[in-house]
PDB file of C-alpha atoms in Angstrom:
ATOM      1  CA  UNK A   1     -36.169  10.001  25.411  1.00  0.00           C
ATOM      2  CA  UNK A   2     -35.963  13.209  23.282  1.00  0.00           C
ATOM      3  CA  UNK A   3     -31.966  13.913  25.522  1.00  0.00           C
ATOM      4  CA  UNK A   4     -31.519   9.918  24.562  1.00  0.00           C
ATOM      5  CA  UNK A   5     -31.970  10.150  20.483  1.00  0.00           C
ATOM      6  CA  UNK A   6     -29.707  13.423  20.462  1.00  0.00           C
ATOM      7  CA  UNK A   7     -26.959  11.494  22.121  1.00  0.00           C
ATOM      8  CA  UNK A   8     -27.398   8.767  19.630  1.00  0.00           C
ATOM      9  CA  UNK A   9     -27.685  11.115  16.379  1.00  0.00           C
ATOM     10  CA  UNK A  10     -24.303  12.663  17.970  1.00  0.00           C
ATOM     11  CA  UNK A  11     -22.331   9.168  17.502  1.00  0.00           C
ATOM     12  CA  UNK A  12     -23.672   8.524  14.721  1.00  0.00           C
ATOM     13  CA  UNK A  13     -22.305  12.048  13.016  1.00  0.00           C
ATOM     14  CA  UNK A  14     -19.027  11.526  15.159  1.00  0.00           C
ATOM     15  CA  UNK A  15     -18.627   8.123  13.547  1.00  0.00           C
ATOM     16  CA  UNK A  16     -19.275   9.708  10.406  1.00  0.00           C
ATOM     17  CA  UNK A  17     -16.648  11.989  10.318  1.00  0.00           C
ATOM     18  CA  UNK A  18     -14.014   9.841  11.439  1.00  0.00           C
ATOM     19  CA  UNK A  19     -14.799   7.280   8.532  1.00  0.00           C
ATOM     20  CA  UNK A  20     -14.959   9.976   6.188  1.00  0.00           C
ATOM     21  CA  UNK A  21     -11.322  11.123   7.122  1.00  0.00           C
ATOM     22  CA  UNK A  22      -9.605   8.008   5.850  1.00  0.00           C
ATOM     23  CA  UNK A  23      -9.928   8.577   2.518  1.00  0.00           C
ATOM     24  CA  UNK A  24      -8.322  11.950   1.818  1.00  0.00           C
ATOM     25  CA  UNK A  25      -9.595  14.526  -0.269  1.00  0.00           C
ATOM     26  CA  UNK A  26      -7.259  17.163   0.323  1.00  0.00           C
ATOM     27  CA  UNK A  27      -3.432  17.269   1.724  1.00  0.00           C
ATOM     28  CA  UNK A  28      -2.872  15.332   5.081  1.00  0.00           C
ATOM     29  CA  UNK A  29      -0.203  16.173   7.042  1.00  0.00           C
ATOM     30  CA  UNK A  30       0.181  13.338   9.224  1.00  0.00           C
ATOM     31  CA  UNK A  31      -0.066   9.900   8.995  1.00  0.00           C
ATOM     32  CA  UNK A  32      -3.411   8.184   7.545  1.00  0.00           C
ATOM     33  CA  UNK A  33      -4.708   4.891   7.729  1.00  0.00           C
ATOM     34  CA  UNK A  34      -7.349   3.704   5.002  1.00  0.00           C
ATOM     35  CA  UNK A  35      -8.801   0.598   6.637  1.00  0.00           C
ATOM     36  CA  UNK A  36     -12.362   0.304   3.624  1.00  0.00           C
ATOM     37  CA  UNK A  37     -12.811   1.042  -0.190  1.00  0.00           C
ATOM     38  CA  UNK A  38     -11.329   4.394  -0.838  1.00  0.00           C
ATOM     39  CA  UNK A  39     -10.928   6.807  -4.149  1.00  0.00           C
ATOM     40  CA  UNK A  40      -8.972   9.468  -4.419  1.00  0.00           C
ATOM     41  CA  UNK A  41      -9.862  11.431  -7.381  1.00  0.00           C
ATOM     42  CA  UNK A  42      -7.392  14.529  -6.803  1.00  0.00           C
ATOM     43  CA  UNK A  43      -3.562  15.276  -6.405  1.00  0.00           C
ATOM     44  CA  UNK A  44      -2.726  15.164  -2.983  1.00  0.00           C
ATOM     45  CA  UNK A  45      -0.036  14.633  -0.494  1.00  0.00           C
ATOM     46  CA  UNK A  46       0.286  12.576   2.828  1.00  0.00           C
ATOM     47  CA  UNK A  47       2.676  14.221   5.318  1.00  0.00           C
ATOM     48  CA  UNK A  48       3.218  10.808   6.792  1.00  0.00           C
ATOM     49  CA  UNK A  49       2.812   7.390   6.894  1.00  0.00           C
ATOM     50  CA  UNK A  50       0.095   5.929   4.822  1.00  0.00           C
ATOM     51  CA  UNK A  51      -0.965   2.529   6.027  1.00  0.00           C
ATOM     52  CA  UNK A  52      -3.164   0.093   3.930  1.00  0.00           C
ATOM     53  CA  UNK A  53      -5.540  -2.438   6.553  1.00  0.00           C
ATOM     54  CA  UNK A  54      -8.639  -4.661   6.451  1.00  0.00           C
ATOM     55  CA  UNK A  55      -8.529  -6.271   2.417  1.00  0.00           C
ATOM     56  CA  UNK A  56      -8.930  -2.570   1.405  1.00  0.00           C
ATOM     57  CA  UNK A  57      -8.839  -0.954  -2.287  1.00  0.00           C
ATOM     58  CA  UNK A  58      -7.305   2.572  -2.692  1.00  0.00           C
ATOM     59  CA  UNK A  59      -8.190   3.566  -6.516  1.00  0.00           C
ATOM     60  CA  UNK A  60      -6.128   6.501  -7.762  1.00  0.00           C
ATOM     61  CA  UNK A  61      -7.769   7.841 -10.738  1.00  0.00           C
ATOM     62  CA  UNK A  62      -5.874   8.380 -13.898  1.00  0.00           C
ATOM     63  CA  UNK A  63      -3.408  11.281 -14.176  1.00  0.00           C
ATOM     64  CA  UNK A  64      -3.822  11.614 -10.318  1.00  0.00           C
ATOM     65  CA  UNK A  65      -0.623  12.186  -8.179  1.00  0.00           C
ATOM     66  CA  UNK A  66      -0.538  10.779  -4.626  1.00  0.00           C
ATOM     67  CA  UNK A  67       2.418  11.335  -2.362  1.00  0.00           C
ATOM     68  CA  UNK A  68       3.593   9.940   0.420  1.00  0.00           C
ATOM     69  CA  UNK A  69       6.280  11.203   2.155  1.00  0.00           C
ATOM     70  CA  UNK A  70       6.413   9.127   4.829  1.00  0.00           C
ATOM     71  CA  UNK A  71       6.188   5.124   4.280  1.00  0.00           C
ATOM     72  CA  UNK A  72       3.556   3.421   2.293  1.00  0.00           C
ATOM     73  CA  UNK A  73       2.936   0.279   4.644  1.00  0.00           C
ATOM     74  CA  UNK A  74       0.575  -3.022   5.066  1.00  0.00           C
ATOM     75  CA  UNK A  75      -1.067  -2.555   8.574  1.00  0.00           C
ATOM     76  CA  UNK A  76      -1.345  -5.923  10.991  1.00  0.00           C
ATOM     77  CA  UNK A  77      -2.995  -8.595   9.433  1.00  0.00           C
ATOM     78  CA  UNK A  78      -4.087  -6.376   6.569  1.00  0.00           C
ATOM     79  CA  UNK A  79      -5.601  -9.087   4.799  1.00  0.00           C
ATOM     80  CA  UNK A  80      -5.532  -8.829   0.395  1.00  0.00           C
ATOM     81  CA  UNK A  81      -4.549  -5.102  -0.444  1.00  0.00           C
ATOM     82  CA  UNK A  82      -5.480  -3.450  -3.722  1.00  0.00           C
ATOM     83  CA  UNK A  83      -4.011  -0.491  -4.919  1.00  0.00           C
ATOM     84  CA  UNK A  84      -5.103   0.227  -8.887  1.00  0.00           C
ATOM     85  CA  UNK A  85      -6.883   2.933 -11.213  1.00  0.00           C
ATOM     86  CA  UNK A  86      -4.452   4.016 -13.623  1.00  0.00           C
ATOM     87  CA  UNK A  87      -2.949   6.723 -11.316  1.00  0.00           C
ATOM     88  CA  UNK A  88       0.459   7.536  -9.878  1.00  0.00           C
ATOM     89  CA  UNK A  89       1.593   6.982  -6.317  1.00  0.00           C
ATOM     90  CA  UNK A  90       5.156   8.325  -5.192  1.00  0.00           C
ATOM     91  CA  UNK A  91       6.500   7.632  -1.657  1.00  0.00           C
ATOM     92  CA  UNK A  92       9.046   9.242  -0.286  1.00  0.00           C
ATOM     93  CA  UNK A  93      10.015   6.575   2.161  1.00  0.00           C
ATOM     94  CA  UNK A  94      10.087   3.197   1.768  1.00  0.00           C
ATOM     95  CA  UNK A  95       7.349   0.189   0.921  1.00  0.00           C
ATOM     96  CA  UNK A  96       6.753  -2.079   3.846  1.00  0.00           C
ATOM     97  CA  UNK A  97       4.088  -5.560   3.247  1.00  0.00           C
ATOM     98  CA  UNK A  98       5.988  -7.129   6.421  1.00  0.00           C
ATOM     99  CA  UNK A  99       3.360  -7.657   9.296  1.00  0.00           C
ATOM    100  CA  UNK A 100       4.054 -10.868  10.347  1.00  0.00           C
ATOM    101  CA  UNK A 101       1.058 -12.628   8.530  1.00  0.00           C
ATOM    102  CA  UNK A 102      -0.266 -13.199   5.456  1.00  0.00           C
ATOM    103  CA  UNK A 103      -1.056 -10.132   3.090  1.00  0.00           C
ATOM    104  CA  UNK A 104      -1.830  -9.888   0.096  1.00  0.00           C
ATOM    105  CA  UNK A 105      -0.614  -6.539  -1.893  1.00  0.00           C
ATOM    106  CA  UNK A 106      -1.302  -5.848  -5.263  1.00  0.00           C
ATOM    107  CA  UNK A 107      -0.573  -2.413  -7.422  1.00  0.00           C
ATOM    108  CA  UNK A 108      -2.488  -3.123 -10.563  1.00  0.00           C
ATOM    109  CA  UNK A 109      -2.324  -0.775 -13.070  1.00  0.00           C
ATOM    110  CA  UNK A 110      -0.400   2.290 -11.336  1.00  0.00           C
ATOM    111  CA  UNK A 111       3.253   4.155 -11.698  1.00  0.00           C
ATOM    112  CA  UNK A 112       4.680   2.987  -7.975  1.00  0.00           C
ATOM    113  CA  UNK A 113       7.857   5.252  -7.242  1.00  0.00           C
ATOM    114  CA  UNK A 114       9.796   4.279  -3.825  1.00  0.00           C
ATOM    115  CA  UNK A 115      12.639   6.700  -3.014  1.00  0.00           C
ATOM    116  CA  UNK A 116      13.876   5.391  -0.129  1.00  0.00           C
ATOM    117  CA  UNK A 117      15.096   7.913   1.885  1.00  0.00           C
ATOM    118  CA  UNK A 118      18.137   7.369   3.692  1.00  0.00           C
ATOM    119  CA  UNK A 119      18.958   4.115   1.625  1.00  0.00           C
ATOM    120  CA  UNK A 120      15.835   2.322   3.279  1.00  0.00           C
ATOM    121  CA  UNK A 121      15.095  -1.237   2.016  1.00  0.00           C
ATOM    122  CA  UNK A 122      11.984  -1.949   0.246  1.00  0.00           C
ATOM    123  CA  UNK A 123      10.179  -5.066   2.109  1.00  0.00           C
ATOM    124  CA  UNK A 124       8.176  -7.594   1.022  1.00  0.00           C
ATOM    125  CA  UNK A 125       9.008 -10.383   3.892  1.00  0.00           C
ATOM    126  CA  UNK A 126       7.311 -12.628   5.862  1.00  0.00           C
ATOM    127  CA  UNK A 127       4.825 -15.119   3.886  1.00  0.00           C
ATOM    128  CA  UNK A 128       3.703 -11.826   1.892  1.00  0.00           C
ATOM    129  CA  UNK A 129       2.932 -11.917  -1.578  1.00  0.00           C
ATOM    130  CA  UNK A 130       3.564  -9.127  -3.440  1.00  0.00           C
ATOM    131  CA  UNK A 131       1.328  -9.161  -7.241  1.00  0.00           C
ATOM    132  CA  UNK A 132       2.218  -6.477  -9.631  1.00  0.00           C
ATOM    133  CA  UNK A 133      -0.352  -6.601 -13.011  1.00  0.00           C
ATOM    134  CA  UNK A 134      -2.087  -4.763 -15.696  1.00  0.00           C
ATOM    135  CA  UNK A 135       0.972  -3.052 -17.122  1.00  0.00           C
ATOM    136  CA  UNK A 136       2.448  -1.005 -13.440  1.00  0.00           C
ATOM    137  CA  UNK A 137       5.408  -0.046 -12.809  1.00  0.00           C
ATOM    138  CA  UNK A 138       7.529  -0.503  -9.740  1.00  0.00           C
ATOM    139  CA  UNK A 139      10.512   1.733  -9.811  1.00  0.00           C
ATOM    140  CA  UNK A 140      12.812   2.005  -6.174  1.00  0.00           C
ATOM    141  CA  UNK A 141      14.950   4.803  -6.490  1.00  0.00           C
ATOM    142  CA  UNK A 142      17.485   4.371  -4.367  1.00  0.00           C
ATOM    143  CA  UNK A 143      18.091   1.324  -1.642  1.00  0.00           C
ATOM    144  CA  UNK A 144      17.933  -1.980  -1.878  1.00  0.00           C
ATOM    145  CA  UNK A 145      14.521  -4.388  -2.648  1.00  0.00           C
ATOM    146  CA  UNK A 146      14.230  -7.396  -0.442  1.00  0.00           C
ATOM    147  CA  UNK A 147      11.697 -10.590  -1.692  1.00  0.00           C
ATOM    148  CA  UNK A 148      12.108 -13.032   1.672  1.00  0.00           C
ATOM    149  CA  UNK A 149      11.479 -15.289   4.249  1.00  0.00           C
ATOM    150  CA  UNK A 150       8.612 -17.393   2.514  1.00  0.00           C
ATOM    151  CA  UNK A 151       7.176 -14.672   0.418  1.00  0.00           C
ATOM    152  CA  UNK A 152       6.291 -14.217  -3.194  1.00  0.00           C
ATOM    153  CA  UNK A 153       6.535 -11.407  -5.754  1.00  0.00           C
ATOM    154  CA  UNK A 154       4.544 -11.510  -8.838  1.00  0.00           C
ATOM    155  CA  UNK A 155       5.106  -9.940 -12.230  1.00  0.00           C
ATOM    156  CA  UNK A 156       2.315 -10.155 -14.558  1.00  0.00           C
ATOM    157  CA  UNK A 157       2.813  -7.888 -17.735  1.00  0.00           C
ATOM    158  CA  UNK A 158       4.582  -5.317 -15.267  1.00  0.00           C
ATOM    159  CA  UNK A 159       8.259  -3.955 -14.709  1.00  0.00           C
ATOM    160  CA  UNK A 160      10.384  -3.484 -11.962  1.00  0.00           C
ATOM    161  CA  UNK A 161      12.820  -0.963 -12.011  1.00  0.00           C
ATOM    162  CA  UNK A 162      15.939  -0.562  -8.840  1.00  0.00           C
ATOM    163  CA  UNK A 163      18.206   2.778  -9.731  1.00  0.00           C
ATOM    164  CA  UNK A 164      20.534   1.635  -7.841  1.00  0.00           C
ATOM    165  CA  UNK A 165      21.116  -1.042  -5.019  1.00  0.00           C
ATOM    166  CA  UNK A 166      20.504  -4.615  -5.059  1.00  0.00           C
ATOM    167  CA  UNK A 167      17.874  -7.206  -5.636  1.00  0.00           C
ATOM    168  CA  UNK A 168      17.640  -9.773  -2.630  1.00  0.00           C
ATOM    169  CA  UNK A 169      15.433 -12.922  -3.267  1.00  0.00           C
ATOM    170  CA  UNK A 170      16.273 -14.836   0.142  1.00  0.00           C
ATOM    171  CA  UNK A 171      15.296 -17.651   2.489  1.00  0.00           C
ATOM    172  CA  UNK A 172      12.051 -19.330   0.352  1.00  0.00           C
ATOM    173  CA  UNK A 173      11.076 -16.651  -1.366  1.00  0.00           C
ATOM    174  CA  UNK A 174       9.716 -16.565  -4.632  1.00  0.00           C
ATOM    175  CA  UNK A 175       9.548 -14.528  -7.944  1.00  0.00           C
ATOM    176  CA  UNK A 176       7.229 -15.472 -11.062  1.00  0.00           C
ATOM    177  CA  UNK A 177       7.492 -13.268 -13.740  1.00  0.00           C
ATOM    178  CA  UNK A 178       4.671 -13.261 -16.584  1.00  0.00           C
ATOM    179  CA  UNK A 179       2.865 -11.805 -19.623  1.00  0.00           C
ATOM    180  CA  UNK A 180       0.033 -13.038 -19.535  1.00  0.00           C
ATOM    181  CA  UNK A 181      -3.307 -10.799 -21.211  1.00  0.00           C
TER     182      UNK A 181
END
C-alpha cells in the first residue's frame, strides 16, 4: 500500500509541475500554451509560439513587457479568450483567432504590437470575434489585417493602428466601432 501512495504522490507532483509551466515566470524559449487563468507579473520573452486555449485569461500586469517572437494564436476551439491588466504584449509574428470555430478574443486594456514578420497577415477569420476595450491599443506594424468570413471585430473606446498595409473587412464580416464608458 505504502509502494501504492508513493506512486500516487509522484503524479500528483508530476501534474503539478506541468500545470505550473504554462504560465511563465521567466524567459521560454519555445513555444507555450496557457490553457487556465494565468498572471504574469514580470518582463519576459517567449521564444515561440504562444497559444491561448480553454476560455483562458492571461493578465499582464502594468508596465510589464511580454514578447512573443513567434505567433500569438487562439488554440482549437479555444472558447472566450481574455487578455487584459494594463500591460504590454509585443509579438514578433503575427496574430492568429482562426480555428475554425467560434472564439472569442478580447485584449482589454493592453498595448498589442503585431510586427508581422515577413509581411504576415493578421487574422481574425472564421466566425471569430475579435473585442478590443478599456482604452488598448492594437498597432500591426507591418502586413496586412484581415476581419472575414463571418467574423466580427469590436472597438470599444480602443484604437487600431496598421503602419503600413491594408485593412480587409471581407465575406460577412463585421466591424462596430464605439465609445462607450
Amino acid at each position: 500500500m505504502t509502494f501504492l501512495k508513493q506512486i500516487v504522490s509522484t503524479i500528483f507532483l508530476f501534474a503539478g509541475v506541468l500545470a505550473m509551466a504554462q504560465c511563465p515566470t521567466t524567459s521560454v524559449g519555445g513555444d507555450i500554451t496557457i490553457s487556465s487563468n494565468c498572471t504574469i507579473s514580470t518582463n519576459l520573452t517567449i521564444g515561440g509560439n504562444l497559444t491561448i486555449s480553454n476560455s483562458s485569461t492571461l493578465t499582464i500586469d502594468p508596465g510589464v513587457v511580454v514578447t512573443v517572437n513567434g505567433v500569438l494564436q487562439t488554440a482549437y476551439q479555444g472558447g472566450a479568450i481574455t487578455v487584459n491588466g494594463g500591460g504590454t504584449i509585443n509579438v514578433g509574428g503575427r496574430f492568429y483567432n482562426n480555428t475554425r470555430t467560434i472564439t472569442s478574443f478580447t485584449f482589454s486594456n493592453v498595448t498589442v504590437t503585431v510586427n508581422n514578420t515577413s509581411s504576415a497577415t493578421v487574422v481574425n477569420d472564421y466566425q471569430s470575434t475579435l473585442n478590443l476595450t478599456n482604452g488598448t491599443s492594437f498597432t500591426v506594424v507591418q502586413g496586412d489585417f484581415h476581419n472575414e468570413d463571418q467574423t466580427t471585430l469590436n472597438v470599444d473606446n480602443s484604437t487600431v493602428t496598421l503602419t503600413s498595409g491594408d485593412f480587409l473587412n471581407d465575406d460577412h464580416a463585421d466591424i462596430y466601432l464605439s465609445n462607450e464608458r
